[in-house]
Amino acid sequence: MLYLTSPNFRGDDVTQLQSLLSRLGFDCGRVDGIFGPLLAHAISEFQKNAGVSIDGICSTDTVAALERLSSQTGEGPGISSLRDTERFRTTGDERKLRRVVVGQFGGLSGVARLISRALRDAHEIVMLVDEPDVAAHVLAANHFQADTYIGLEAHAESECTIAFYAVPGFSSAGGELLSNAIADALRAVLPQLTVNCVGMRLPILRETRMPAVMCSLGPFDVITQHGPEVAEAIAAALALD
């Protein structure tokens, strides 16, 4: 049984519930595995439509109704995925007002500043967060009401990993689009790099309320030596030039 409480329930059961409701057209916000007020409201709306006792609690009867209706409707991206994609694909004048948070966790302060400068030159509203605390990044991005979050960290591995939020049954469509765009841009300017895109459930990707990616960049010496090219590639991935 799942219901709204403080602190909020968290976990894969909540993620699965959010995914099912989203695919059925009930808006529970971002699929993040956190049982918040939007999810409780979506459950009540579903119960009202399914003829189940309306209490905002995911009980056995509610689960049975969800599974029955889900089996009839098939798979689909869901409201959350569609919204995520739309937020990343804004165009025209609206795009010039996009709010972007660039987060730096260690070793890439120079690259983060170059990215921030390139985005500001492209008339974006940019916040730079330069500290190792994940909670500070989440708080800043959500309070700033960012449209996109780009996290950076250096590592000693011989490859780059661009992560977007994904759990079984759901992935951030906007985050995946941005991840692939950054990977393609990095490969174009530095062909010697090995760049992989991967879905992960990192806290920074789960807790932020916008399309987000976490860029773990290496090898460190190559990334720092080519800092301007790396920054230009990441900025270009947002199609802001």
Coordinates of C-alpha atoms in Angstrom, one line a residue:
M1 CA 0.0 0.0 0.0
L2 CA 1.3 3.4 -1.0
Y3 CA 0.1 6.8 0.1
L4 CA 1.1 10.4 0.8
T5 CA 3.2 10.7 3.9
S6 CA 6.1 12.7 5.3
P7 CA 8.8 11.9 4.5
N8 CA 7.6 10.7 1.1
F9 CA 7.6 7.1 0.2
R10 CA 10.4 6.4 -2.4
G11 CA 11.4 3.5 -4.5
D12 CA 10.8 1.3 -7.5
D13 CA 7.2 0.6 -6.5
V14 CA 6.5 4.3 -6.7
T15 CA 8.2 4.6 -10.0
Q16 CA 6.1 1.8 -11.5
L17 CA 3.0 3.4 -10.2
Q18 CA 3.9 6.8 -11.7
S19 CA 4.7 5.1 -15.0
L20 CA 1.4 3.3 -15.2
L21 CA -0.7 6.4 -14.3
S22 CA 1.3 8.5 -16.8
R23 CA 0.7 6.1 -19.6
L24 CA -3.0 6.1 -18.8
G25 CA -3.1 9.9 -19.1
F26 CA -3.1 10.8 -15.4
D27 CA -0.6 13.6 -14.7
C28 CA 1.5 12.6 -11.6
G29 CA 4.4 14.9 -12.5
R30 CA 7.8 13.6 -13.2
V31 CA 8.5 9.9 -12.9
D32 CA 11.1 10.1 -10.1
G33 CA 10.1 7.4 -7.6
I34 CA 8.9 9.9 -5.0
F35 CA 5.3 9.8 -3.7
G36 CA 4.3 13.4 -3.6
P37 CA 1.1 15.5 -3.7
L38 CA 0.8 15.3 -7.5
L39 CA 0.9 11.5 -7.4
A40 CA -1.7 11.4 -4.7
H41 CA -4.0 13.6 -6.8
A42 CA -3.4 11.5 -9.9
I43 CA -4.4 8.4 -7.9
S44 CA -7.6 10.1 -6.8
E45 CA -8.4 11.1 -10.4
F46 CA -7.8 7.5 -11.6
Q47 CA -9.9 6.1 -8.8
K48 CA -12.7 8.5 -9.7
N49 CA -12.6 7.3 -13.4
A50 CA -12.1 3.6 -12.5
G51 CA -15.0 3.3 -10.0
V52 CA -12.6 2.6 -7.1
S53 CA -13.0 4.1 -3.7
I54 CA -11.5 7.6 -3.9
D55 CA -8.9 8.1 -1.2
G56 CA -5.6 8.9 -2.9
I57 CA -4.2 5.6 -1.6
C58 CA -2.7 2.9 -3.8
S59 CA -4.5 -0.1 -2.3
T60 CA -4.9 -3.6 -3.6
D61 CA -8.1 -2.6 -5.4
T62 CA -6.4 0.4 -7.1
V63 CA -3.5 -1.8 -8.2
A64 CA -5.8 -4.3 -9.7
A65 CA -7.7 -1.6 -11.6
L66 CA -4.4 -0.1 -12.9
E67 CA -3.2 -3.5 -14.1
R68 CA -6.5 -4.3 -15.8
L69 CA -6.6 -1.0 -17.7
S70 CA -2.9 -1.0 -18.5
S71 CA -3.2 -4.4 -20.2
Q72 CA -5.9 -3.0 -22.4
T73 CA -4.1 0.2 -23.5
G74 CA -0.6 -1.2 -24.2
E75 CA 2.7 0.6 -24.0
G76 CA 3.2 4.3 -24.6
P77 CA 5.4 7.2 -23.7
G78 CA 3.1 8.7 -21.1
I79 CA 2.4 12.3 -20.1
S80 CA 5.7 12.6 -18.2
S81 CA 7.9 11.6 -21.1
L82 CA 6.0 13.8 -23.6
R83 CA 6.4 16.8 -21.3
D84 CA 10.1 16.0 -20.8
T85 CA 10.7 15.9 -24.5
E86 CA 8.8 19.1 -25.1
R87 CA 10.8 21.0 -22.5
F88 CA 14.0 20.1 -24.3
R89 CA 12.7 20.8 -27.8
T90 CA 11.5 24.4 -27.3
T91 CA 12.3 26.6 -30.3
G92 CA 12.2 30.2 -31.5
D93 CA 11.9 33.1 -29.1
E94 CA 10.9 30.8 -26.2
R95 CA 14.3 29.0 -26.6
K96 CA 16.2 32.2 -26.0
L97 CA 14.7 32.4 -22.5
R98 CA 15.7 28.9 -21.4
R99 CA 17.1 28.6 -17.9
V100 CA 20.1 26.3 -17.7
V101 CA 22.0 25.1 -14.6
V102 CA 25.6 24.0 -15.1
G103 CA 26.7 22.0 -12.2
Q104 CA 30.3 21.1 -11.5
F105 CA 31.3 18.5 -8.9
G106 CA 35.0 18.5 -9.1
G107 CA 38.0 19.0 -11.5
L108 CA 36.2 20.8 -14.3
S109 CA 35.6 24.3 -12.9
G110 CA 37.3 25.9 -15.9
V111 CA 35.2 23.9 -18.4
A112 CA 32.0 24.7 -16.4
R113 CA 32.8 28.4 -16.6
L114 CA 33.4 28.2 -20.4
I115 CA 30.1 26.4 -20.9
S116 CA 28.3 29.0 -18.8
R117 CA 29.9 31.9 -20.8
A118 CA 28.9 30.3 -24.1
L119 CA 25.3 29.8 -23.0
R120 CA 25.1 33.4 -21.8
D121 CA 26.5 34.6 -25.1
A122 CA 23.7 32.7 -26.7
H123 CA 21.2 34.7 -24.6
E124 CA 20.4 31.9 -22.1
I125 CA 19.7 32.5 -18.4
V126 CA 22.5 30.5 -16.7
M127 CA 23.3 29.5 -13.1
L128 CA 26.6 27.9 -12.3
V129 CA 26.8 25.6 -9.2
D130 CA 30.4 24.7 -8.4
E131 CA 30.5 22.4 -5.3
P132 CA 30.5 18.6 -4.6
D133 CA 27.2 18.4 -2.6
V134 CA 24.5 16.8 -4.7
A135 CA 21.7 18.2 -2.5
A136 CA 23.0 21.7 -3.2
H137 CA 22.7 21.1 -7.0
V138 CA 19.2 19.7 -6.7
L139 CA 18.0 22.6 -4.6
A140 CA 19.6 25.2 -6.8
A141 CA 18.2 23.7 -10.1
N142 CA 14.7 23.2 -8.7
H143 CA 14.5 26.6 -7.0
F144 CA 15.9 28.3 -10.2
Q145 CA 13.1 26.5 -12.1
A146 CA 15.7 25.4 -14.7
D147 CA 14.6 24.0 -18.0
T148 CA 17.8 21.9 -18.4
Y149 CA 20.5 20.7 -16.0
I150 CA 24.0 19.7 -17.1
G151 CA 26.2 18.1 -14.5
L152 CA 30.0 17.8 -14.9
E153 CA 32.6 15.7 -13.2
A154 CA 36.1 14.6 -14.1
H155 CA 37.3 11.1 -13.7
A156 CA 40.4 9.1 -14.6
E157 CA 38.7 6.6 -16.8
S158 CA 39.6 6.5 -20.5
E159 CA 36.1 7.3 -21.7
C160 CA 33.2 9.7 -21.2
T161 CA 29.8 8.7 -19.8
I162 CA 26.8 10.9 -20.4
A163 CA 24.0 9.7 -18.1
F164 CA 20.3 10.5 -18.2
Y165 CA 17.6 9.4 -15.8
A166 CA 16.2 5.9 -16.4
V167 CA 14.6 3.2 -14.3
P168 CA 12.8 0.0 -15.3
G169 CA 9.7 1.1 -17.3
F170 CA 10.7 4.7 -17.6
S171 CA 13.4 7.0 -19.0
S172 CA 13.7 10.7 -19.3
A173 CA 13.0 11.4 -23.0
G174 CA 14.4 14.9 -22.8
G175 CA 17.5 13.7 -20.8
E176 CA 18.2 11.0 -23.3
L177 CA 17.9 13.4 -26.3
L178 CA 20.3 15.8 -24.6
S179 CA 22.7 12.9 -23.7
N180 CA 22.9 11.8 -27.3
A181 CA 23.3 15.3 -28.6
I182 CA 26.2 15.9 -26.2
A183 CA 27.8 12.6 -27.1
D184 CA 27.6 13.3 -30.8
A185 CA 29.0 16.8 -30.3
L186 CA 31.9 15.6 -28.3
R187 CA 32.8 12.9 -30.8
A188 CA 32.7 15.5 -33.6
V189 CA 35.3 17.8 -32.0
L190 CA 37.4 15.1 -30.3
P191 CA 37.2 11.9 -32.3
Q192 CA 39.7 10.2 -30.0
L193 CA 37.2 10.2 -27.2
T194 CA 35.1 7.2 -26.4
V195 CA 31.7 8.5 -25.4
N196 CA 28.8 6.4 -24.1
C197 CA 25.2 7.3 -23.2
V198 CA 23.6 5.4 -20.4
G199 CA 20.4 5.5 -18.4
M200 CA 21.0 5.7 -14.6
R201 CA 19.1 6.4 -11.4
L202 CA 21.7 8.8 -9.9
P203 CA 20.2 11.1 -7.2
I204 CA 21.1 14.3 -9.2
L205 CA 19.1 12.9 -12.2
R206 CA 16.2 11.6 -10.1
E207 CA 15.7 14.6 -7.8
T208 CA 15.9 17.4 -10.4
R209 CA 12.6 18.3 -12.0
M210 CA 13.8 19.0 -15.5
P211 CA 15.6 17.1 -18.3
A212 CA 19.1 16.5 -16.8
V213 CA 22.3 14.8 -17.7
M214 CA 25.4 13.9 -15.8
C215 CA 28.7 14.2 -17.8
S216 CA 31.5 12.1 -16.4
L217 CA 34.4 13.1 -18.6
G218 CA 37.7 11.4 -19.1
P219 CA 40.5 10.9 -19.5
F220 CA 41.1 14.0 -17.3
D221 CA 44.3 15.2 -19.1
V222 CA 42.6 15.2 -22.5
I223 CA 39.5 16.9 -21.3
T224 CA 41.4 19.7 -19.5
Q225 CA 43.8 20.1 -22.4
H226 CA 40.8 20.6 -24.8
G227 CA 38.6 22.5 -22.4
P228 CA 37.4 25.1 -24.9
E229 CA 36.5 22.5 -27.5
V230 CA 34.6 20.4 -24.8
A231 CA 32.7 23.5 -23.6
E232 CA 31.8 24.5 -27.2
A233 CA 30.6 21.0 -28.0
I234 CA 28.3 20.8 -24.9
A235 CA 26.9 24.3 -25.6
A236 CA 26.3 23.4 -29.2
A237 CA 24.5 20.2 -28.1
L238 CA 21.7 22.5 -26.9
A239 CA 21.5 24.1 -30.3
L240 CA 22.2 27.5 -28.9
D241 CA 24.9 28.8 -31.2

